[in-house]
Short mmCIF file of C-alpha atoms in Angstrom, two decimals:
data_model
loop_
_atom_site.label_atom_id
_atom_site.label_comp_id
_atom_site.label_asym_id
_atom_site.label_seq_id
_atom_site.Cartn_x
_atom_site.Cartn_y
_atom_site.Cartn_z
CA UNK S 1 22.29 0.40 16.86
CA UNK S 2 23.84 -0.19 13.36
CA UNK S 3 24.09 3.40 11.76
CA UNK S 4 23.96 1.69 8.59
CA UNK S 5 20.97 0.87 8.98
CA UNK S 6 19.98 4.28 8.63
CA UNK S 7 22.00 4.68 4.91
CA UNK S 8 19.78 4.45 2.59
CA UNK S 9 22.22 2.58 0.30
CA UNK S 10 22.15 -0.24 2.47
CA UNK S 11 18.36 -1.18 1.55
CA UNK S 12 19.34 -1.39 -2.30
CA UNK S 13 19.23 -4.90 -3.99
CA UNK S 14 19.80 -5.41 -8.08
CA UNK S 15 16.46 -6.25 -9.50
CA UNK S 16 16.23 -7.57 -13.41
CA UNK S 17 14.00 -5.75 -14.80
CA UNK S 18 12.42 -8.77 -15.77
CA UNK S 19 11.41 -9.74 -12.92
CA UNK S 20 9.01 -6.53 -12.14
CA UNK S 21 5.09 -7.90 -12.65
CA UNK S 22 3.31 -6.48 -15.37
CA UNK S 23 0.56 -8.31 -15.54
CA UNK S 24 -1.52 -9.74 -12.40
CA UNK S 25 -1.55 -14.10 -12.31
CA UNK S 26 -5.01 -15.83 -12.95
CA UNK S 27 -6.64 -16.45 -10.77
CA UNK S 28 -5.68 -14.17 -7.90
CA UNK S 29 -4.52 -16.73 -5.50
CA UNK S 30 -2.28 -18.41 -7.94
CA UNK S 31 0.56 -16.42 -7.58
CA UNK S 32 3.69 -17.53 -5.93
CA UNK S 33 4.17 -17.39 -2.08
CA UNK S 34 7.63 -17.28 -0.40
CA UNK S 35 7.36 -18.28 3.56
CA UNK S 36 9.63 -17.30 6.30
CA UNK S 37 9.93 -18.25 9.99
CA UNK S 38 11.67 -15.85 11.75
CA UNK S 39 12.14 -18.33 14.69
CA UNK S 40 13.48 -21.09 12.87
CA UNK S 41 15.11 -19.32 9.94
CA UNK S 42 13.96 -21.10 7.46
CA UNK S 43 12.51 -20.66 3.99
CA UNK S 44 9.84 -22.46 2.18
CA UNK S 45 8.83 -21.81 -1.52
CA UNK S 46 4.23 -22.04 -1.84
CA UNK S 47 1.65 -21.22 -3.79
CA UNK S 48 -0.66 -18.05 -2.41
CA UNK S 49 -3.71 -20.72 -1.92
CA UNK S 50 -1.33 -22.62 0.46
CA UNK S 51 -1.39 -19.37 3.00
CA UNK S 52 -4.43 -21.15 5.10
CA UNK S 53 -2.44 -23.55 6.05
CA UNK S 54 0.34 -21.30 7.98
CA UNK S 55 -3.31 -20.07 9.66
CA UNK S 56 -4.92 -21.51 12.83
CA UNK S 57 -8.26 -20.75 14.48
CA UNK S 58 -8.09 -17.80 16.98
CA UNK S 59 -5.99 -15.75 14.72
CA UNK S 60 -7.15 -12.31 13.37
CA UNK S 61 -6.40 -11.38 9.86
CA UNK S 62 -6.65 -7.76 9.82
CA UNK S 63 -7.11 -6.28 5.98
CA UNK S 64 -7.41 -2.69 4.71
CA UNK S 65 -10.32 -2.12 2.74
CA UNK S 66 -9.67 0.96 0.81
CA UNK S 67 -10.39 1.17 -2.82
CA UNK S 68 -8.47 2.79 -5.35
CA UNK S 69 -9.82 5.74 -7.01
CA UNK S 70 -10.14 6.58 -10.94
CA UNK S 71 -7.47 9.34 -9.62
CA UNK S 72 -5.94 10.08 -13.24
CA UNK S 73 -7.31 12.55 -14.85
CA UNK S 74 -6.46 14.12 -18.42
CA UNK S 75 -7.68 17.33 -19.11
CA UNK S 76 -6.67 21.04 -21.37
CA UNK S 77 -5.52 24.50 -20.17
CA UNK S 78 -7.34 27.10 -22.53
CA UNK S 79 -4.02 27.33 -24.81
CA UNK S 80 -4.97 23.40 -25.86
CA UNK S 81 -2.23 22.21 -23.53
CA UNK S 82 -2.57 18.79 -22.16
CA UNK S 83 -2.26 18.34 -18.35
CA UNK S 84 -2.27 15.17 -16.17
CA UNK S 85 -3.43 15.34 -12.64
CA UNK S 86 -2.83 12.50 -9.87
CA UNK S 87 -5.32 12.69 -7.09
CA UNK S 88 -3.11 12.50 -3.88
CA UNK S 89 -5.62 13.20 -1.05
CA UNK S 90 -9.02 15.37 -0.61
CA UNK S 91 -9.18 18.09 2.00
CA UNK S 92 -12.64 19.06 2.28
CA UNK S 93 -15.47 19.12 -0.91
CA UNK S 94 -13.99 20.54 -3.52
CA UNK S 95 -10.70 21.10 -2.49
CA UNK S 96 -7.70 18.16 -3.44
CA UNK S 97 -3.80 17.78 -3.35
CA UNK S 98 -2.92 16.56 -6.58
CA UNK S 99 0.66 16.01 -8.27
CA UNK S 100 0.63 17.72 -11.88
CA UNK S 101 2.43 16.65 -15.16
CA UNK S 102 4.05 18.89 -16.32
CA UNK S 103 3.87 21.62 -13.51
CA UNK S 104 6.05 23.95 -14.83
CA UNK S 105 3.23 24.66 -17.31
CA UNK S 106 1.06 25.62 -14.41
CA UNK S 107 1.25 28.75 -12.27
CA UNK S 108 -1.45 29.74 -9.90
CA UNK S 109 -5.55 30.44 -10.80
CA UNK S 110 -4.53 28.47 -13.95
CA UNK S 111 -8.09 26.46 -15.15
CA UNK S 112 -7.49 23.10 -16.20
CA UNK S 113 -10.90 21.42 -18.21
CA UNK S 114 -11.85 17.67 -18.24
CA UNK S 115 -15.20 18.03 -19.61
CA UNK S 116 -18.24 20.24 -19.83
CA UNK S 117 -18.69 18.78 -16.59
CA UNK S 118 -15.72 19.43 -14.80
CA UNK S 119 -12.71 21.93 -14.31
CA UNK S 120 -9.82 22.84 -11.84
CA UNK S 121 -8.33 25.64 -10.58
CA UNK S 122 -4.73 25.88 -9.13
CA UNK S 123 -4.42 27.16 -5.60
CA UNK S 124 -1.04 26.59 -5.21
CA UNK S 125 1.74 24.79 -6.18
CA UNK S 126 4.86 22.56 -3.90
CA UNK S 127 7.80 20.87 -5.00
CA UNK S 128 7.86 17.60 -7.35
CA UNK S 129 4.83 18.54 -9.51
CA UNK S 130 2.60 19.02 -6.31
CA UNK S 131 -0.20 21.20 -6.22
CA UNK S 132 -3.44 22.14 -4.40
CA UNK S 133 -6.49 22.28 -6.70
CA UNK S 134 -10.45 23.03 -6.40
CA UNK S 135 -12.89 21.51 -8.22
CA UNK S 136 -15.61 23.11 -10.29
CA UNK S 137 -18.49 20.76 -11.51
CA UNK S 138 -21.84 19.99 -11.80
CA UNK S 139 -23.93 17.46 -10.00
CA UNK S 140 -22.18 14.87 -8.08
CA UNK S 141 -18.40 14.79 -7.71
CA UNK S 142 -18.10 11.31 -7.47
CA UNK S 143 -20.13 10.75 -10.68
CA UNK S 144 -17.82 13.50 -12.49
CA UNK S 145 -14.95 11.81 -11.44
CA UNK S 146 -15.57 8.37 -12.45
CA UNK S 147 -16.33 9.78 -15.95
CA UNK S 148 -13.29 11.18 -16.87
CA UNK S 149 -10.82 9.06 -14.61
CA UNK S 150 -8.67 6.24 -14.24
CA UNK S 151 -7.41 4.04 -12.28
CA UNK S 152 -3.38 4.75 -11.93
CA UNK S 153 -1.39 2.28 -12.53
CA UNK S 154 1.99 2.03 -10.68
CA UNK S 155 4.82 4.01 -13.00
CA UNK S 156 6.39 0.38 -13.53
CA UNK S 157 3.72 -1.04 -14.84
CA UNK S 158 4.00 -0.39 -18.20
CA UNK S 159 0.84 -2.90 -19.73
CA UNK S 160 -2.95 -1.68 -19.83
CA UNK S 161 -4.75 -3.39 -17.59
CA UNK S 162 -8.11 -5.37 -19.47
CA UNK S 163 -10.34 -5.67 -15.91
CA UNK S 164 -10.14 -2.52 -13.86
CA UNK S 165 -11.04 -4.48 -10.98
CA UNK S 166 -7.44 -6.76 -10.93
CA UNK S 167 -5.90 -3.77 -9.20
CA UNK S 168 -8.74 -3.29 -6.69
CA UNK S 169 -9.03 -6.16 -3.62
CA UNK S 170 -12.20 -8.06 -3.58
CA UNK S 171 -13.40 -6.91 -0.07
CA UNK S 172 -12.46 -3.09 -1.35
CA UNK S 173 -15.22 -0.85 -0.07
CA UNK S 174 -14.25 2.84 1.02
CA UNK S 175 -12.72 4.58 -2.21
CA UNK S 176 -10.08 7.10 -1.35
CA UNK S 177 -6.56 5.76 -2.24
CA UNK S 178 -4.32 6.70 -5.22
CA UNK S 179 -2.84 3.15 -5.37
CA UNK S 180 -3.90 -0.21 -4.15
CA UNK S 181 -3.36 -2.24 -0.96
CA UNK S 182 -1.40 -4.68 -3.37
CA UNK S 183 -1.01 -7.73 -0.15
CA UNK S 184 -4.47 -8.13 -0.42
CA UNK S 185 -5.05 -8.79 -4.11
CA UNK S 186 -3.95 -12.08 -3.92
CA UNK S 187 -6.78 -13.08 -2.22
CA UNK S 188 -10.42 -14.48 -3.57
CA UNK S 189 -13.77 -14.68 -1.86
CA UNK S 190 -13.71 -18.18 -2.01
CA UNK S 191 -10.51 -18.18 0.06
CA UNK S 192 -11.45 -15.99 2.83
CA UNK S 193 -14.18 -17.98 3.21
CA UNK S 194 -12.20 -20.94 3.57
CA UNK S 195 -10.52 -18.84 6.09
CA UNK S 196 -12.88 -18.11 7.90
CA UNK S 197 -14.21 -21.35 8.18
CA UNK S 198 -10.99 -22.40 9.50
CA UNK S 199 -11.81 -19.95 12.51
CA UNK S 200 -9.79 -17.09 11.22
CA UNK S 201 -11.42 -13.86 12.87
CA UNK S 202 -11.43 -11.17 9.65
CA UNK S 203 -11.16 -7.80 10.77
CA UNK S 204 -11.41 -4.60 7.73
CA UNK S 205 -9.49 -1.02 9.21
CA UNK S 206 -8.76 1.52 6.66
CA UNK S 207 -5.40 3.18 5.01
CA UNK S 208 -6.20 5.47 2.18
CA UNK S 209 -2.69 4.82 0.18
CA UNK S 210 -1.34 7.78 -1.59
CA UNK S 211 1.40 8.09 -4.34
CA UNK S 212 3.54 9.21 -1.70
CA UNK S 213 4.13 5.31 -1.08
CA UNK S 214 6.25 5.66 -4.64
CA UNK S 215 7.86 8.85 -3.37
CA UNK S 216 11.75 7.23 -3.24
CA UNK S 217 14.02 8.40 -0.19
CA UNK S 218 16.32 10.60 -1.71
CA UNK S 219 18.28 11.66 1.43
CA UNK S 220 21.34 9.50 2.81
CA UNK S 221 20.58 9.67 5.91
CA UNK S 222 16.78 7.71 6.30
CA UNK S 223 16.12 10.16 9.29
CA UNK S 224 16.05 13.31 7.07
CA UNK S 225 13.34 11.16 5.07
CA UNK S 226 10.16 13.36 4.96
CA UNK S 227 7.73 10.88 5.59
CA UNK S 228 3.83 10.98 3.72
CA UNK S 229 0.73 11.02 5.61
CA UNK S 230 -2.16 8.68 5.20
CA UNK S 231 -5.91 8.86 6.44
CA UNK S 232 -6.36 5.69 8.81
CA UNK S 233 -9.27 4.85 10.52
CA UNK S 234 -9.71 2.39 13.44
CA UNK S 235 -13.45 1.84 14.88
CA UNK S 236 -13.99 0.94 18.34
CA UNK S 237 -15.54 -2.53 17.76
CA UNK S 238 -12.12 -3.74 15.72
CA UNK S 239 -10.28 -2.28 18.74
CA UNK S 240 -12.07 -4.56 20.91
CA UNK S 241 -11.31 -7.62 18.48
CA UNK S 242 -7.89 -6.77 18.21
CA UNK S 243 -7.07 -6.02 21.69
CA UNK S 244 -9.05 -8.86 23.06
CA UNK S 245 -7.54 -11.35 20.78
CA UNK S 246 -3.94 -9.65 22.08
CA UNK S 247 -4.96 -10.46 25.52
CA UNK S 248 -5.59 -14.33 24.39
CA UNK S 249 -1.96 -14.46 23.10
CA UNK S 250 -3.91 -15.11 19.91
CA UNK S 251 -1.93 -14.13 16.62
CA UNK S 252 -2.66 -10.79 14.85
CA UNK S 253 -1.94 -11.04 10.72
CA UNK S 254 -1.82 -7.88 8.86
CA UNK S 255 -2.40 -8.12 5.32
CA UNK S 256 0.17 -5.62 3.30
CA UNK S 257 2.13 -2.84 5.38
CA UNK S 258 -0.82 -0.68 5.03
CA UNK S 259 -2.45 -2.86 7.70
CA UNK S 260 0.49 -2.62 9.34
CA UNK S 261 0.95 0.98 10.15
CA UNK S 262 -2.65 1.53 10.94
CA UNK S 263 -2.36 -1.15 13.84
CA UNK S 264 1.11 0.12 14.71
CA UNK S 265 -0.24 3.38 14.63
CA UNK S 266 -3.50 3.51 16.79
CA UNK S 267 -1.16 1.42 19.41
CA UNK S 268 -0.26 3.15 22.45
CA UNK S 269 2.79 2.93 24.82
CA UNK S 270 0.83 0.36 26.53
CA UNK S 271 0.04 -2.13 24.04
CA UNK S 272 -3.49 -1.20 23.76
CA UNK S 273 -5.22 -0.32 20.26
CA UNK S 274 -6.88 2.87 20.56
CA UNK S 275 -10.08 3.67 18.07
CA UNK S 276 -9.18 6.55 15.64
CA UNK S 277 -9.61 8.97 12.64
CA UNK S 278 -6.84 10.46 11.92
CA UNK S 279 -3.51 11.23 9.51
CA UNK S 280 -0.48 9.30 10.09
CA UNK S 281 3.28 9.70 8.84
CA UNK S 282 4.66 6.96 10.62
CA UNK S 283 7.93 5.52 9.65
CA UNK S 284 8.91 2.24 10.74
CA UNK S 285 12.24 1.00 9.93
CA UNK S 286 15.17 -0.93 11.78
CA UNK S 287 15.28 -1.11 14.93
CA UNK S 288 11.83 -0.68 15.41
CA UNK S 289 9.83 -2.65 18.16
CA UNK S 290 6.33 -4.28 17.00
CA UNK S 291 3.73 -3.05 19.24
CA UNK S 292 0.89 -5.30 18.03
CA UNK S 293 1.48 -7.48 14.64
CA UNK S 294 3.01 -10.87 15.20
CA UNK S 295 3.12 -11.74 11.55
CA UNK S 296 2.67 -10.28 7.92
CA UNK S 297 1.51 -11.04 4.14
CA UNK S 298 3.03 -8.57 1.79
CA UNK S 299 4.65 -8.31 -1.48
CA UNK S 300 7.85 -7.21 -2.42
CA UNK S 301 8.94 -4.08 -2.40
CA UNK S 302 11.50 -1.45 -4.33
CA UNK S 303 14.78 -1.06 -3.42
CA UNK S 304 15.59 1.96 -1.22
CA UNK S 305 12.38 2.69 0.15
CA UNK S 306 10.68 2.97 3.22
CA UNK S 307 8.52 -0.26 2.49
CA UNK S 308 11.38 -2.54 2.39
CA UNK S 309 12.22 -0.75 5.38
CA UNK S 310 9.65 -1.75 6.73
CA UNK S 311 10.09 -5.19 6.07
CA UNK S 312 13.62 -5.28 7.36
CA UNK S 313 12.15 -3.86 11.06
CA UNK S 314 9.56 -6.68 11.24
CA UNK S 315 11.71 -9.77 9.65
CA UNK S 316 15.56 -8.65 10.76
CA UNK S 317 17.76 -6.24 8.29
CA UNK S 318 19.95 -9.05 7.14
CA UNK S 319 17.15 -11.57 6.80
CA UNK S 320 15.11 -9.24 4.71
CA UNK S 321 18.31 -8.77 2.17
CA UNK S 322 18.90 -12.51 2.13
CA UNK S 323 15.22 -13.54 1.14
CA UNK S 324 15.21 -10.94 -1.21
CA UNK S 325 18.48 -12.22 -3.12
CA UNK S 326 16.54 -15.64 -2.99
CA UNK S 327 13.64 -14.06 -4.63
CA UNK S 328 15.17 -12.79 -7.28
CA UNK S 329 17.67 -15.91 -7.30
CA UNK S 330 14.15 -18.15 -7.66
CA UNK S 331 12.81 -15.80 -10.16
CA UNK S 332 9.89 -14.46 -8.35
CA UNK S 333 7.56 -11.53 -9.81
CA UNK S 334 8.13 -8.08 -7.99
CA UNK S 335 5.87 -5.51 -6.96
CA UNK S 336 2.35 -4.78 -6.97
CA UNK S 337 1.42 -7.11 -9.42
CA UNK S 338 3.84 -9.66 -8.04
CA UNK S 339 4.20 -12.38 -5.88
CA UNK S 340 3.88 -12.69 -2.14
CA UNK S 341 5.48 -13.33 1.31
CA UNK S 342 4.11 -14.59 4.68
CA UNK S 343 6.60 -13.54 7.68
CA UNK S 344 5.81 -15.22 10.62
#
C-alpha cells in the first residue's frame, strides 16, 4: 500500500473560491453532470437529466431518505447573551448533542431560552463547541422545534436560501439529519419516474447526516482521524432487494456517499446485506475493497476530507485527483449546492 495515501495532504486540490455553489440550479436536474468509466478511463461532460441514460433495467438505485432538520436554533442566556445551537444527534426525548457558538460562554446547568415555549439546559460540554443539552418545553417537541429553527446551511454557503425545500431531496421523509444528502437533490419526481419506468428498481435506506460530515481531518496521519457516527437503518425487505439483485449480477447505484456507507456498512464478510438499526463510524478510504456498490452519483467534495476519501477508494486515488483538476479546469460548481458525478 501507498503510505501516502494515508497523508492527509495528499487529498488537497486548489479550489477558486468561485467555483463553490451558492445558490442551487433551476430546475434541480439542470445542473451539470461529469461521467467517469472506471473501466475505460474515460471522461464525458452531461447534463444531470442525461443520468437515465448511463441506467439500464435491473439496476437498483438505492437513495437515503433522511430529511434535514430546522437544527439551528438562536436563543438568550438570562444575562441577554445570544447563543447558537446546532442539533448534532438526539439520544433519547429530551436529551440532544448539540455544537454551541460560542461555548466558552457556556459552563454546565447554564439555561439557554428560545421562546416561552422552549429552553435548554447544559449537561455537559466536549471539545470544538460540543455539548450535551436537555430540552425543556411544552407540548410537542417537534412542533417547538420547527418554530424557532432553521434549516443549516453548509458554513460555505454564504446566500439565504428563498425555498427551504431546495436543500431537502424530494423523496425526503424521516427528519433527523443536520445537513442534507446533497447527491440526491439533483433529482425531480418527474425523473425518477422516468427511471423507474426504464425498469430502475428504487430502493429508500436511511443515514441521518450530522455536521460531523464538515468536521475536517486535522491529523496527518488519516488513521488517527476520529471518525463521526451516523444512525443508519436497513429494513429487511431492502435487504432482500439488494441482495437478490447482487445475486443477478444486477448493478447496485448509490445515490451520495451517505448511501454508500449504509450499504457498505450493513455488508458482511460474506457479501450479504444484513437488516439493521444501528450507529456507524465507518471510514472508507484508499485501499478499501467495495463490498456491495458497483457505481455512484455524488457531488464534489472538500479538499482533505474523508468524503473525497471516499471517492478516491471507489474511483482510484489518482483518478479521483485528475477528474477533480478537470472539474475545476471546466469550471464546474462545488459542493452541496453544486454539480454532480456518476462513477461507474
Amino acid at each position: 500500500m501507498d503510505k501516502n495515501l494515508l497523508l492527509k495532504s495528499s487529498y488537497y486540490y486548489d479550489l477558486p473560491e468561485e467555483l463553490i455553489a451558492q445558490t442551487p440550479v433551476e430546475p434541480r436536474d439542470s445542473s451539470r453532470l461529469l461521467v467517469y468509466d472506471k473501466t475505460k478511463n474515460t471522461i464525458e461532460h452531461k447534463i444531470f437529466y442525461n443520468i437515465i441514460d448511463y441506467l439500464h433495467s435491473g439496476d437498483i438505485l438505492v437513495i437515503n431518505n433522511t430529511r434535514v432538520l430546522p437544527a439551528r436554533l438562536f436563543g438568550f442566556k438570562s444575562t441577554g447573551a445570544k447563543i447558537e445551537i446546532l442539533l448534532q444527534k438526539r439520544l433519547n426525548l429530551t436529551d440532544w448533542e448539540v455544537i454551541a457558538k460560542p461555548a466558552k460562554r457556556l459552563s454546565e446547568d447554564t439555561d439557554i431560552i428560545f421562546n416561552e415555549n422552549l429552553s435548554c439546559k447544559i449537561l455537559s460540554k466536549g471539545e470544538y463547541g460540543s455539548c450535551k443539552i436537555k430540552f425543556i418545553f411544552n407540548g410537542v417537541f417537534e412542533d417547538r422545534l420547527s418554530e424557532v429553527g432553521q434549516v443549516p446551511l453548509p458554513p460555505y454557503i454564504h446566500n439565504k436560501l428563498k425555498d427551504k425545500e431546495r436543500y431537502q431531496t424530494v423523496y425526503s421523509k424521516v427528519e433527523g439529519s443536520s445537513a442534507a444528502p446533497t447527491a440526491g437533490l439533483h433529482f425531480t419526481q418527474e425523473l425518477l419516474e422516468r427511471i423507474k419506468k426504464k425498469g430502475v428498481e428504487i430502493v429508500q435506506v436511511l443515514l441521518h447526516v450530522g455536521l460531523g460530515t464538515f468536521r475536517p481531518v486535522k491529523e496527518d496521519n488519516i488513521l488517527k482521524h476520529d471518525m463521526h457516527s451516523e444512525y443508519i437503518e436497513m429494513t429487511e425487505e431492502n435487504a432482500n432487494i439488494l441482495n437478490k439483485a447482487k445475486k443477478e449480477n444486477r448493478r447496485i447505484i448509490a445515490v451520495g456517499t451517505t448511501s454508500v456507507r449504509v450499504l457498505e456498512s450493513c455488508t458482511n464478510d460474506k457479501g450479504i446485506i444484513v437488516p439493521q438499526k444501528r450507529e456507524t463510524n465507518i471510514f472508507i478510504y484508499p485501499p478499501y475493497k467495495f463490498k456491495v456498490v458497483d457505481a455512484l452519483i455524488t457531488n464534489f467534495h472538500l479538499p482533505e476530507s474523508t468524503l473525497i476519501m471516499l471517492i478516491s477508494a471507489f474511483a482510484g486515488y489518482e483518478n479521483t485527483m485528475n477528474i477533480y483538476k478537470i472539474a475545476v479546469n471546466e469550471k464546474y460548481r462545488f459542493f452541496s449546492f453544486g454539480d454532480a458525478m456518476f462513477i461507474y
